[in-house]
């Protein structure tokens, strides 16, 4: 049977409806408790009393026949079964949000300001296509992109949603790891032409590098690639990622860049013959208002979907 010929009836035949025995409200209570870290915080987020929420979580555990939380001191910690279930229920919650929006036509009605924090290079190269689709879907939402290479304080509402490369460690924040992204050391073709060839790892100490905000940190990353370099190799830099990257494009030196960003610059190529790429995480982070604000939920889900869909190019 061709995929195009599959009908609703075929899907219904494949579904084992009798196996779906739990209540969505109980699953939602479990998920929000897992994300908030306590029954009291989850109850506030859902507008329920703590005893009601506790009963819903207990009922889900009884229905599934597993223990989902362990109480450690005054906190709730997910068991292995709880961690596994949370991923599935989170996907259900995302789908439920999209269904609610689609069924009521609310995507056109949701309005208000949402501030997104991202590095300037990601904001300029990766986000435009994602935000263009969001503008078509929800034209009444006002978007502001805060370009910063430091970590915005979401708890103080410097931004509503942040794209980060490190996992936040504050319990008031909700974070979702989207994927690992490849990065490597790049150089302008003009720089390589100047030195006459593509260098190898052993040439690193004699090469020029362009820095960003923190040269000491950049040296640590370069050493992860196996390069024997020091801060003396960094002869030019800028706290602005876009400015520093432009210096790389102009042939001033080498630097690290994500493949999906470097692909936008045809004058840039991988610098080394014998240095493998590394990967870094992409996290999407927001504050707990995700559970109560439709506009933040919508933008968060759209960003997650868009960033997950980015496929880094094949780099030769």
C-alpha angles and dihedrals in degrees: 000000000000116000091239090060097056109116135197088258091057090051091049090052090054094049119089097211093178090063091063099086107146130090119247091221089058091048091049091050089053094048096049090046089052092050097042094045097224141052093238094053092045091050091053092048092052097038093242134125116259094242090052092050092046091053091051093052091046090049091053091050090051093047093050095037095230138106110243102180137034120200111233112182102310096334135085116233123193117243120223089265089049093051091052093046093047092064092053095044091047089057089049090051092051090049092047091053092051092047092051091050094047095045095053099035088237094143088079092045101047109104141167139084124305119182118206122197120207140142113278092245093053091044091053100041112024107027102054096079092043093049092045090060091046091052089055092048098045110016094170094064113096112217126202120185114207107203110208136142091207128075111274115222103242093181089063089047096245082142137359097218130019133195105214140173096213129059113251115238100204117104092216091068128079115216132185121192106219105183148309116272125204122236134179142171114280136190136185116258087237091059092051091047089053093055091040101235147024108285127229129223092269090060094059097099090061097049132094121240132194117225134211124201102318120035094186091056092046091054089054091053092046089053089053084063088055097255120146098219138135137199087273088074091061104083100162137025149145137208085230109086092205092052094046091048091049088056088055090050089050091056101253093130149304130296144167120268139166112257092232091058098040089054089072091065114068092186090064126082136170106282104213135057095207107031118102123213123255128213131232130191126254113212128185111209134185140158125261093270084088087090096054107028116078094195094052091045091051095048092044093051092046093050091048092051093046096046091047089053094056109109115196113230124254103261117208 
